[in-house]
Short mmCIF file of C-alpha atoms in Angstrom, two decimals:
data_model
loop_
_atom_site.label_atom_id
_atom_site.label_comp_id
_atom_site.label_asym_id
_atom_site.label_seq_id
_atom_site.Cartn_x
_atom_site.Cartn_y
_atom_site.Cartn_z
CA UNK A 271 171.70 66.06 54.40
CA UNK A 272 170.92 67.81 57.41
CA UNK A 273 170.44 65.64 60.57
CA UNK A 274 167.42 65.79 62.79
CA UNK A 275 168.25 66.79 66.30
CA UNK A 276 166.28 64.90 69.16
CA UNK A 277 166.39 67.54 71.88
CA UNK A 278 165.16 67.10 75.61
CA UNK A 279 164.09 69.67 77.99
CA UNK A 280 163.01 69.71 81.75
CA UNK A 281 162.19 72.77 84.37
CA UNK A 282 162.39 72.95 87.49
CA UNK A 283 159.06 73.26 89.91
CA UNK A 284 159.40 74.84 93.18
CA UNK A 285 158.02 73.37 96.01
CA UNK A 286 156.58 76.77 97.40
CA UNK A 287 155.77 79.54 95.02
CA UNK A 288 157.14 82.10 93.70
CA UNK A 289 154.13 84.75 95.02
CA UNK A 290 152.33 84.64 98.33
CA UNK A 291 148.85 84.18 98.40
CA UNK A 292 147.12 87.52 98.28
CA UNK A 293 143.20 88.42 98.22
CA UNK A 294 141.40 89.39 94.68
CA UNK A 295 141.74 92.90 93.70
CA UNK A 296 144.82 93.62 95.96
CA UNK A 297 148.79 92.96 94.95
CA UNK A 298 150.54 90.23 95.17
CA UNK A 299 153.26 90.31 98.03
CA UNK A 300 156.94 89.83 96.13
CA UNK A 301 158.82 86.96 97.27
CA UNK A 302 162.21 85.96 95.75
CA UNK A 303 162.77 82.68 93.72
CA UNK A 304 165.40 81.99 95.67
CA UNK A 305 166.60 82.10 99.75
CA UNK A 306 164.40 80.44 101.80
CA UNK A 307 161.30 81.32 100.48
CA UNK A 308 161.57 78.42 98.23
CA UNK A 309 163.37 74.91 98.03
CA UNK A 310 164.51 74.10 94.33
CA UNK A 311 163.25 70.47 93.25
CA UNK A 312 165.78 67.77 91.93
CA UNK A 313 165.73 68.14 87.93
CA UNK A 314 166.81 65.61 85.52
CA UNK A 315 167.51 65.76 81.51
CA UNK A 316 168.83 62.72 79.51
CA UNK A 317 170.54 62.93 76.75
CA UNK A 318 174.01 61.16 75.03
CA UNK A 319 176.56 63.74 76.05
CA UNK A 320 179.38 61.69 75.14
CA UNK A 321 177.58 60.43 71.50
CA UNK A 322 178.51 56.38 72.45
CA UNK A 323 175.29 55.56 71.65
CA UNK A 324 174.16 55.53 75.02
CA UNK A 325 171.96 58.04 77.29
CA UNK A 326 173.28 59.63 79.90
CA UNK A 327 171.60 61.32 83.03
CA UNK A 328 172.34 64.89 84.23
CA UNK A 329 170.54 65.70 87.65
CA UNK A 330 170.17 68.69 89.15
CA UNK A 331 171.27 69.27 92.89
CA UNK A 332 170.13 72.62 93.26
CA UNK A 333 170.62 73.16 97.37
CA UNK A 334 173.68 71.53 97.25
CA UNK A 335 176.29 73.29 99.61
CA UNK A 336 180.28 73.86 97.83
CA UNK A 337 182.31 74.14 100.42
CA UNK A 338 181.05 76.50 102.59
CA UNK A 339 178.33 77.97 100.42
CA UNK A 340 175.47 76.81 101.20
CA UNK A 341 172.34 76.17 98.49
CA UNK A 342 175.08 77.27 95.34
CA UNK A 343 174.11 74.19 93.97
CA UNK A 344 175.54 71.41 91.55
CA UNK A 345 174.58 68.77 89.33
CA UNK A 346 175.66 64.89 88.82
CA UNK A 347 175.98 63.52 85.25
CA UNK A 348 175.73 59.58 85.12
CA UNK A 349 177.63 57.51 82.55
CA UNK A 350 174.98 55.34 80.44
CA UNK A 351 176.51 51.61 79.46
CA UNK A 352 175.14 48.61 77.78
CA UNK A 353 174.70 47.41 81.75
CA UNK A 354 172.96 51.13 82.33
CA UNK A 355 173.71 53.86 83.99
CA UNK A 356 177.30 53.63 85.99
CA UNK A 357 179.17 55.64 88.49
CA UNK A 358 182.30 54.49 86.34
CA UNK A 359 182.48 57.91 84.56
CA UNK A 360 180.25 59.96 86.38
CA UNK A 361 180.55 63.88 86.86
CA UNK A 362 179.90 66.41 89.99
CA UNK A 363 179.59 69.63 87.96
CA UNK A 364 179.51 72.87 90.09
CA UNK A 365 180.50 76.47 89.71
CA UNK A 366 183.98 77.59 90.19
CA UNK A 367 185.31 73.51 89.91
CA UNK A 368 186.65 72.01 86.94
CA UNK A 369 187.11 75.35 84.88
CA UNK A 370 182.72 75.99 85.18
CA UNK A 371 182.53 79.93 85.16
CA UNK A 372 181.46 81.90 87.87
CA UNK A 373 182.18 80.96 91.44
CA UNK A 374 179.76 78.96 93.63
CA UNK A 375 178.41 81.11 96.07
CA UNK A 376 175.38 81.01 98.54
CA UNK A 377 171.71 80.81 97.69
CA UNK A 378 172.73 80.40 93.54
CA UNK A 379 170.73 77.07 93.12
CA UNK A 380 172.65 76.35 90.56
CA UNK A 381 171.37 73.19 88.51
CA UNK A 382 167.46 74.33 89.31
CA UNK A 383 166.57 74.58 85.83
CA UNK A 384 168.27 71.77 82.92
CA UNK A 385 168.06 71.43 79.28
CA UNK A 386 169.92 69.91 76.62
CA UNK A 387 170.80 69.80 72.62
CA UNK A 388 173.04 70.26 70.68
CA UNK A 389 174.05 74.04 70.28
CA UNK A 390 177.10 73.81 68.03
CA UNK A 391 175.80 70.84 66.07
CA UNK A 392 178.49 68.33 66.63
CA UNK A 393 177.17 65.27 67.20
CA UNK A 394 177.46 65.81 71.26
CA UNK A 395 174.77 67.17 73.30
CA UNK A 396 175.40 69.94 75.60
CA UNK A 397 174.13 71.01 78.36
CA UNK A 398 172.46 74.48 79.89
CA UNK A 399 172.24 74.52 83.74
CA UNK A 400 170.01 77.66 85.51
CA UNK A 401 171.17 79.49 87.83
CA UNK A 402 168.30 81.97 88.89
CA UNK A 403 170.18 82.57 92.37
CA UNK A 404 173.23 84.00 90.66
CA UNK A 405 174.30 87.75 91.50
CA UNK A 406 175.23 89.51 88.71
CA UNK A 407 177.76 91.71 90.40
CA UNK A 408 176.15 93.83 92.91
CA UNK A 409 172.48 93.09 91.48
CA UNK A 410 171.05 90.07 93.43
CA UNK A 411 169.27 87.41 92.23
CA UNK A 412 169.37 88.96 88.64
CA UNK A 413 170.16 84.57 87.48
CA UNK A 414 172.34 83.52 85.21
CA UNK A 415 173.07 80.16 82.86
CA UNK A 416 175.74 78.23 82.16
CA UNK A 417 176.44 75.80 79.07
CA UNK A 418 178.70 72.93 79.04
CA UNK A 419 179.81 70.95 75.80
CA UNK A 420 179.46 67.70 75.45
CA UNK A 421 182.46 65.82 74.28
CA UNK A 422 183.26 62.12 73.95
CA UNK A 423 184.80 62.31 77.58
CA UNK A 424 181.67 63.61 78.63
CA UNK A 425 180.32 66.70 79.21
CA UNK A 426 183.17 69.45 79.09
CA UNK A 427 184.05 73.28 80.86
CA UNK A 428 186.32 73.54 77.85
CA UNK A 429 184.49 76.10 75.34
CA UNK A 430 181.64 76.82 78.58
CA UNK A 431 179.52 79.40 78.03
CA UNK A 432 178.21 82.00 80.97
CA UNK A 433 174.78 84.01 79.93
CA UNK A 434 173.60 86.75 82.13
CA UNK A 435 171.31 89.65 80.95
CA UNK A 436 174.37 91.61 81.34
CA UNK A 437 176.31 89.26 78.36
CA UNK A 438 176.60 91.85 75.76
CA UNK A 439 173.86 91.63 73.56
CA UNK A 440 171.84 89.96 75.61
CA UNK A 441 168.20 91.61 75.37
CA UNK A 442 166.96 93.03 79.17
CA UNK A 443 169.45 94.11 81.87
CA UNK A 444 170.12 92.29 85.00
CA UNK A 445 167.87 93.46 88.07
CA UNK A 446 167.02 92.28 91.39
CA UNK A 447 165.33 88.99 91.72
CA UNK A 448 164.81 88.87 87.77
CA UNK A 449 165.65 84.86 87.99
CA UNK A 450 167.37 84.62 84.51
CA UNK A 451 167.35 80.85 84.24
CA UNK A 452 164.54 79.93 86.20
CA UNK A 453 163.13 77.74 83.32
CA UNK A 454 165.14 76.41 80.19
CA UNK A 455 163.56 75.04 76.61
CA UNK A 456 164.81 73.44 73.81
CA UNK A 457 164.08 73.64 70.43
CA UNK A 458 165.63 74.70 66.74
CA UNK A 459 163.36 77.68 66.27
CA UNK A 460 164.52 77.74 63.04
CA UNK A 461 165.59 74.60 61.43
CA UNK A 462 169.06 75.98 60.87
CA UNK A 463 170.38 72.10 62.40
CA UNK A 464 171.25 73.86 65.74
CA UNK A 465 169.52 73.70 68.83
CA UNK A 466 168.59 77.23 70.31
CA UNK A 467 167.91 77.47 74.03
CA UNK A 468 164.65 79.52 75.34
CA UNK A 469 165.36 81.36 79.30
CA UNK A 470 162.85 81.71 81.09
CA UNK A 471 162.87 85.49 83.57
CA UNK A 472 159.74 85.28 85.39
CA UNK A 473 159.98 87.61 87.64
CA UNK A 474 161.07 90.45 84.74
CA UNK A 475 160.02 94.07 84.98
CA UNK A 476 158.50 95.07 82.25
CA UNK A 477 157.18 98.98 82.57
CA UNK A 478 156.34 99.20 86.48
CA UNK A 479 155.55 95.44 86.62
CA UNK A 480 157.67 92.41 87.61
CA UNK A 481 155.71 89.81 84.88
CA UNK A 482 158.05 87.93 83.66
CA UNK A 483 159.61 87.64 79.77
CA UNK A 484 161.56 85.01 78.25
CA UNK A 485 165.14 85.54 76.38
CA UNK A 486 166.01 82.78 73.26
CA UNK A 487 169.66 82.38 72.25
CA UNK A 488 170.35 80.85 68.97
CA UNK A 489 172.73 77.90 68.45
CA UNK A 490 175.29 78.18 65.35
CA UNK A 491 178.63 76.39 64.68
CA UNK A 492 180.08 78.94 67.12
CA UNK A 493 177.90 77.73 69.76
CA UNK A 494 175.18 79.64 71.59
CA UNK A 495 175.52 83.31 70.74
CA UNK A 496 173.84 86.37 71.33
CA UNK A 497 173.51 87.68 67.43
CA UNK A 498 169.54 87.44 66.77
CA UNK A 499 168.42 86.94 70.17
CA UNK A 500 165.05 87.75 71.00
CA UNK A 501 163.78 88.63 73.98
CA UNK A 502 159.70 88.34 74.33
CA UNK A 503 156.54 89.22 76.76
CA UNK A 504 153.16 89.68 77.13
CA UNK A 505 151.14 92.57 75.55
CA UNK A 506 154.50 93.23 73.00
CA UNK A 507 153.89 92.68 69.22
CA UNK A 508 151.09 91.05 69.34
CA UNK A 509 151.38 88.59 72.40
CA UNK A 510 148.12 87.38 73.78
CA UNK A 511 147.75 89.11 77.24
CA UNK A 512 149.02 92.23 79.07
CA UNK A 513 151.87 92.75 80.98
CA UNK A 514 150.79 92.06 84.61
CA UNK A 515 152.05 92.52 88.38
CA UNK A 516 153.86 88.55 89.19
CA UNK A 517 151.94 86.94 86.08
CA UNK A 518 155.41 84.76 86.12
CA UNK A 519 155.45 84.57 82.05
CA UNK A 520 158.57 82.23 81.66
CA UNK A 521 157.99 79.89 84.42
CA UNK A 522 158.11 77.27 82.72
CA UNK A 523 158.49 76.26 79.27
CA UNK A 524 159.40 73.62 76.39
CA UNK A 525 159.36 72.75 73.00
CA UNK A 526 157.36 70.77 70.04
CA UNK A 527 156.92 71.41 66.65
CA UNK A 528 152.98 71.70 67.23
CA UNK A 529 151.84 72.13 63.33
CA UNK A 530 154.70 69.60 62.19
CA UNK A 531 156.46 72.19 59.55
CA UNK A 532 160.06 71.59 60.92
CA UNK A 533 160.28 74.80 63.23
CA UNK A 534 160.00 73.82 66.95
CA UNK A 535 157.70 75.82 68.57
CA UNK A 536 157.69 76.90 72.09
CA UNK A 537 155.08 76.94 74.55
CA UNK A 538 155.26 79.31 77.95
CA UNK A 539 153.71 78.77 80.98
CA UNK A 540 151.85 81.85 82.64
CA UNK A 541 150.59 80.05 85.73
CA UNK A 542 149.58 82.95 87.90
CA UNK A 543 147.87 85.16 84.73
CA UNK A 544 144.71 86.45 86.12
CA UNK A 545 141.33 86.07 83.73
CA UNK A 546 139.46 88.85 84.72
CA UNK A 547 138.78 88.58 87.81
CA UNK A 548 139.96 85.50 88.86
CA UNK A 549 143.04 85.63 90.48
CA UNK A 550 145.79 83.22 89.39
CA UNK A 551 143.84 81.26 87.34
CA UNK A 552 146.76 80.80 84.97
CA UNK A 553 147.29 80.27 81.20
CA UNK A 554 149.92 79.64 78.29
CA UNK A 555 151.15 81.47 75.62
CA UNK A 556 152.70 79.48 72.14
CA UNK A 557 155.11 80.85 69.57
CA UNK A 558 155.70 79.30 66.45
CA UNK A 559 159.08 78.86 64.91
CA UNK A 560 159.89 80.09 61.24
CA UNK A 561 163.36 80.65 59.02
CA UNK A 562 163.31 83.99 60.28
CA UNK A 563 163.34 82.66 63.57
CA UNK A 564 160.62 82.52 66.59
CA UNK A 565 157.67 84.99 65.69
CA UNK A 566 154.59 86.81 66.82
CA UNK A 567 152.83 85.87 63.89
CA UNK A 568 149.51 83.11 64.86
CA UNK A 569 150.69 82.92 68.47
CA UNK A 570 148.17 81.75 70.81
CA UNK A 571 147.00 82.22 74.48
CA UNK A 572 144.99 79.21 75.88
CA UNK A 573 142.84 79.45 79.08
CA UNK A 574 140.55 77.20 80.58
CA UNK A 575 136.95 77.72 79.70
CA UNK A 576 137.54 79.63 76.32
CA UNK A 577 138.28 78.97 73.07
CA UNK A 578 137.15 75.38 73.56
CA UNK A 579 139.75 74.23 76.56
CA UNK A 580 138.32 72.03 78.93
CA UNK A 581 137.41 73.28 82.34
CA UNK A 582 136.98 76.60 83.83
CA UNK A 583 139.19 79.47 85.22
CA UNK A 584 139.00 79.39 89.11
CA UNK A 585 141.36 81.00 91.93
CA UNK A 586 144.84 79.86 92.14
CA UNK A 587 144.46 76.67 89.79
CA UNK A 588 147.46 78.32 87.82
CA UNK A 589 146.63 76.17 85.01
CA UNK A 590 150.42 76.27 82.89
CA UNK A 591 152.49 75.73 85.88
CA UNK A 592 153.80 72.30 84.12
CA UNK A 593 154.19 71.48 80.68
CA UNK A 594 155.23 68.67 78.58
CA UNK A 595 155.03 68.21 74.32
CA UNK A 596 154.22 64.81 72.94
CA UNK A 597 153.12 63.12 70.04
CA UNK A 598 150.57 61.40 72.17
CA UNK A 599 148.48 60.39 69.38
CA UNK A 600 151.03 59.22 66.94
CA UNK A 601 149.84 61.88 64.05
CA UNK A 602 153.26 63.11 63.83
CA UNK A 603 152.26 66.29 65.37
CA UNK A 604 153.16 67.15 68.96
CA UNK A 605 150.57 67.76 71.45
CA UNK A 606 150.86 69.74 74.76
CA UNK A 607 150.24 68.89 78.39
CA UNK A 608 148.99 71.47 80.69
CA UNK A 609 149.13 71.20 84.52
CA UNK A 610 146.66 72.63 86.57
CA UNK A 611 147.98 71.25 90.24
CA UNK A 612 145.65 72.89 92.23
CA UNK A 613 142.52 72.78 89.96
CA UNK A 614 139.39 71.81 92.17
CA UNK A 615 137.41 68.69 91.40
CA UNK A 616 133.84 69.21 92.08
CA UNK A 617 134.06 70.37 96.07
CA UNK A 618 137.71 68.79 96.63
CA UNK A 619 140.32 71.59 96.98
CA UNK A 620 143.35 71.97 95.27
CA UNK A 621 143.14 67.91 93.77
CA UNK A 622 144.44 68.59 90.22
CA UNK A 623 143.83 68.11 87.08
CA UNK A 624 145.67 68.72 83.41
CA UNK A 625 144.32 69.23 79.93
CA UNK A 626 145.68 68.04 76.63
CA UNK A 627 145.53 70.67 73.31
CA UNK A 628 146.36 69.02 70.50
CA UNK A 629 148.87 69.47 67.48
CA UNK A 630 147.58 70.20 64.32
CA UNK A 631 148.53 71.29 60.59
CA UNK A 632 146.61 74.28 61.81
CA UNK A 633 148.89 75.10 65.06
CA UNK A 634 147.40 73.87 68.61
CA UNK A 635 143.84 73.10 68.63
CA UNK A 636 141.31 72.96 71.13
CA UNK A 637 139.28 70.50 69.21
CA UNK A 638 138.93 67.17 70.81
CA UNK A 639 140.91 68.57 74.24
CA UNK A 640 141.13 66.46 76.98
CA UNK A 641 141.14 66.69 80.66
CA UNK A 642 141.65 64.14 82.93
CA UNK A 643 142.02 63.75 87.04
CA UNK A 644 142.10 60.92 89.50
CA UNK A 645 139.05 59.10 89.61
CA UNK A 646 137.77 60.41 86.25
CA UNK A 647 137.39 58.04 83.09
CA UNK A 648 139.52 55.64 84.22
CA UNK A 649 142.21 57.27 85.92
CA UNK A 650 143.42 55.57 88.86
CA UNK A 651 143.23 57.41 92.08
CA UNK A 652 140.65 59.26 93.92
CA UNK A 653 140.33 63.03 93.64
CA UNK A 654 141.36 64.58 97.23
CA UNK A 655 141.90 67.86 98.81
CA UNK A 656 145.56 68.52 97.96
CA UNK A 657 146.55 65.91 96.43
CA UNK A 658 148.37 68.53 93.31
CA UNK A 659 147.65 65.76 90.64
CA UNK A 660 149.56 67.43 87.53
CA UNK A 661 152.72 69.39 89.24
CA UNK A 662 154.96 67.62 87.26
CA UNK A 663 154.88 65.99 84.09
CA UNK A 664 157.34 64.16 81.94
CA UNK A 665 156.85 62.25 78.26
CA UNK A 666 158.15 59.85 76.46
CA UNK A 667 157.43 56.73 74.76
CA UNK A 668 157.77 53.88 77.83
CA UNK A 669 156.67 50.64 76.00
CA UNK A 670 158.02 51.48 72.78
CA UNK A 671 154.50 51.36 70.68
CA UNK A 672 154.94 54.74 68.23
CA UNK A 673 152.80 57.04 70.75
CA UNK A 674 154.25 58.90 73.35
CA UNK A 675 152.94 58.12 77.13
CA UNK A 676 153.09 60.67 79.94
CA UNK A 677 153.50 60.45 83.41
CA UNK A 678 151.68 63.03 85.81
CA UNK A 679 152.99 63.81 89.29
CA UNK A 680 150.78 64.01 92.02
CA UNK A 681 153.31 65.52 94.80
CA UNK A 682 150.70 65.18 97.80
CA UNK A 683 148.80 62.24 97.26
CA UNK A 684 148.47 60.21 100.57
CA UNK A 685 148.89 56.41 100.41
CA UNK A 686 147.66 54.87 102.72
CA UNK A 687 148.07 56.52 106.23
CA UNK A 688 151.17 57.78 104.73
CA UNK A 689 150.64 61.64 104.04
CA UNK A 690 151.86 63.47 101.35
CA UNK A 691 153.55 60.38 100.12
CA UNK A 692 153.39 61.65 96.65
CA UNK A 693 152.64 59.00 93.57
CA UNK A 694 152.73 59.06 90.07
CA UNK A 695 149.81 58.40 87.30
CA UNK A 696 150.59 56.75 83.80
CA UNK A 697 148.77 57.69 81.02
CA UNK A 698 149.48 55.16 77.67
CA UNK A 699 149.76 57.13 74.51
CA UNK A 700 146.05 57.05 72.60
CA UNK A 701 144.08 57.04 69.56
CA UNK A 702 140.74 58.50 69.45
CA UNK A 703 140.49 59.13 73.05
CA UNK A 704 141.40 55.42 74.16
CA UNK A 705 144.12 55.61 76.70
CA UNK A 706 145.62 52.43 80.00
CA UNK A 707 146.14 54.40 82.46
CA UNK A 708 147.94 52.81 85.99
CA UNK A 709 149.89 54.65 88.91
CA UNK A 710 152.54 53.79 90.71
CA UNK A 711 152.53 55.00 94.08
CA UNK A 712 154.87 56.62 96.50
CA UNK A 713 157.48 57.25 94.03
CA UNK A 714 158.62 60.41 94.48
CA UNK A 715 160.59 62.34 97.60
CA UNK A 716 158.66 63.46 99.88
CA UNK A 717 158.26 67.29 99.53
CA UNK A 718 156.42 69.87 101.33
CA UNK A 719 152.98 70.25 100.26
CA UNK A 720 152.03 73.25 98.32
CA UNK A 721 150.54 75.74 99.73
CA UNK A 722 146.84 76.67 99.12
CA UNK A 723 146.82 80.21 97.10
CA UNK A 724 143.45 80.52 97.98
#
């Protein structure tokens, strides 16, 4: 009988993005993904790495310094236990230590991007780690990704895998400041009973322009490999969109098997896609999973104010710069989460605001979308200038009722006289539109505000 894989997936945000601010109608001013043009968030991803039964926490620790190279990043694995999670056990997990591939060396940000499944189908989950700062030889910032096996000592170098564009096989060719392993997704694409692992290259050239494309490895008994891999962008075979200067297709993505037919689908975040004229407006793209694989065939491109989405397409509101699949409505088909952080709210600035598509034996649907912000039908909060409601967002099912919940980041709400505290909104899973929703403030690090794109 083939066993259903539970699969988990988190991206990292940056704090500052990728592209400067630049006025409509001229082009975007490159900035790399790495260096100090941006500081990596802290990512997390549990899953049961050792298969005891309990979860386990992998964090990433992207500007971590090894030794004497400074932001080469690492990542710490906590034990879980019946009393928890325990340092008894715990892991430091770096390039270059332990048997990991590649050494660590400056500005690799290793651990900026995590996702986990189980690639060889074992029974252990394993674990991909992003490494978007990674030279690939002379080629800087080309990124890279390593996988560790999970094991019933815990998560294991023994058997590691090291992907670059440059892996033979591997679709694309390492370049400068490609960022191979900016974003990671989970999902079987193909309900073969292995997890396959989705890359996200945002910063990809594709023709003359640097808009991003996302890679997909396949899991087998063999582990990851690069036979069938697939390499996908905008504007090829049929993908909704065209190919544009720092659209940043691949920034962030995950998976949910949207029309509930087995195949995990996956869902890619195009947060600085311009609609028309409207610069950085931002939008998704969705491909749906089949035997033959991920395909072409029905995907969809959502955007605010068409096809039924909530909202409308404004300047810099790079709607798709978070996402998160849930069944939030308990219909056994996964919904999707959009966040549009800097989304203005009547005349406040950059406040925030996501939208909800739904799952359906039709694919994702527009009808009966959602959007909700602070202050609006009952979510707690007030709508102010900067407050990037919807930067984050993680799901799950917190009180254990059969719907998933999903809790919304708001990186720069103040509380109080406290600025830029940050908080985070809880929104209870919901049937026919009926939803609790409660916050808990001053929650997260503090982290430099975003900067308006404006």
């Amino acid at each position: 009988m083939r066993r259903v894989l539970t699969v988990l997936t988190v991206v990292a945000m940056l704090v500052c993005w990728p592209l400067v601010a630049h006025a409509a109608g001229s082009q975007p001013e490159r900035r790399t993904a790495t260096g100090d043009a941006a500081a990596a968030a802290a990512v997390s991803v549990e899953a049961d790495f050792d298969n005891d039964g309990f979860a386990d926490l992998a964090v990433g620790v992207p500007r971590e310094g090894v030794g004497t190279a400074e932001l080469a990043g690492a990542v710490n694995v906590l034990d879980g236990s019946a009393n928890g999670l325990s340092g008894a056990g715990s892991q430091l997990l770096f390039q270059g230590g332990g048997g990991v591939s590649d050494p660590a060396e400056p500005l690799d940000f290793f651990g900026n991007a995590l996702a986990a499944g189980d690639f060889d189908n074992n029974g252990f989950i394993d674990l991909a780690v992003g490494v978007p700062g990674e030279d690939i030889g002379t080629i800087a910032d080309a990124g890279a990704v390593n996988v560790l096996y999970g094991s019933a000592s815990g998560l294991s170098a023994s058997g590691g895998q090291f992907f670059s564009q440059d892996t033979p096989g591997v679709f694309g060719g390492a370049e400068t400041e490609d960022g191979f392993g900016s974003a990671l997704g989970v999902g079987d694409f193909n309900n073969d009973g292995f997890a396959d692992l989705a890359i996200g290259v945002p910063s990809e050239g594709v023709g003359a322009a640097r808009a991003g494309a996302v890679n997909v490895l396949y899991g087998s008994a063999a582990r990851l490999t690069a036979t069938g891999n697939q390499q996908f962008f905008q504007g090829s075979s049929g993908i909704g969109g065209v190919a544009e200067l720092g659209d940043g297709f691949g920034f962030v993505l995950t998976g949910g098997d949207f029309n509930n037919d087995s195949f995990a689908d996956l869902a890619i975040g195009v947060p600085f896609e311009d609609v028309g004229t409207v610069v950085d407006a931002g939008g998704i793209n969705v491909l749906y999973g089949s035997a033959a694989r991920l395909t072409t065939t029905g995907n969809q491109q959502w955007l605010q104010g068409s096809g039924g989405v909530a909202g409308v397409a404004e300047a810099s509101d790079v709607f798709g710069s978070a996402l998160d699949a849930g069944d939030f409505n308990n219909d056994s088909f996964a919904d999707l989460a959009i966040g549009a952080p800097f989304e203005d709210i009547g005349s406040v600035l950059d406040a925030g605001a996501i939208n909800v598509l739904s799952g359906s034996a039709a694919r994702l649907t527009a009808t009966g979308n959602q959007q909700f912000f602070q202050g609006n039908g009952g979510v707690v909060g007030v709508a102010e200038d900067g407050d990037a409601f919807g930067f984050a967002l993680a799901g799950g099912d917190f009180n254990n009722n059969g719907f998933d919940d999903l809790a919304i980041g708001a990186i720069s709400e103040d509380i109080g006289a406290t600025v830029d505290a940050g908080s985070v909104n809880v929104l209870d899973g919901w049937l026919g539109g009926q939803t609790h929703r409660h916050r808990q403030p001053a929650v997260l690090p503090r982290q430099r505000r975003p900067g308006r794109r404006r």
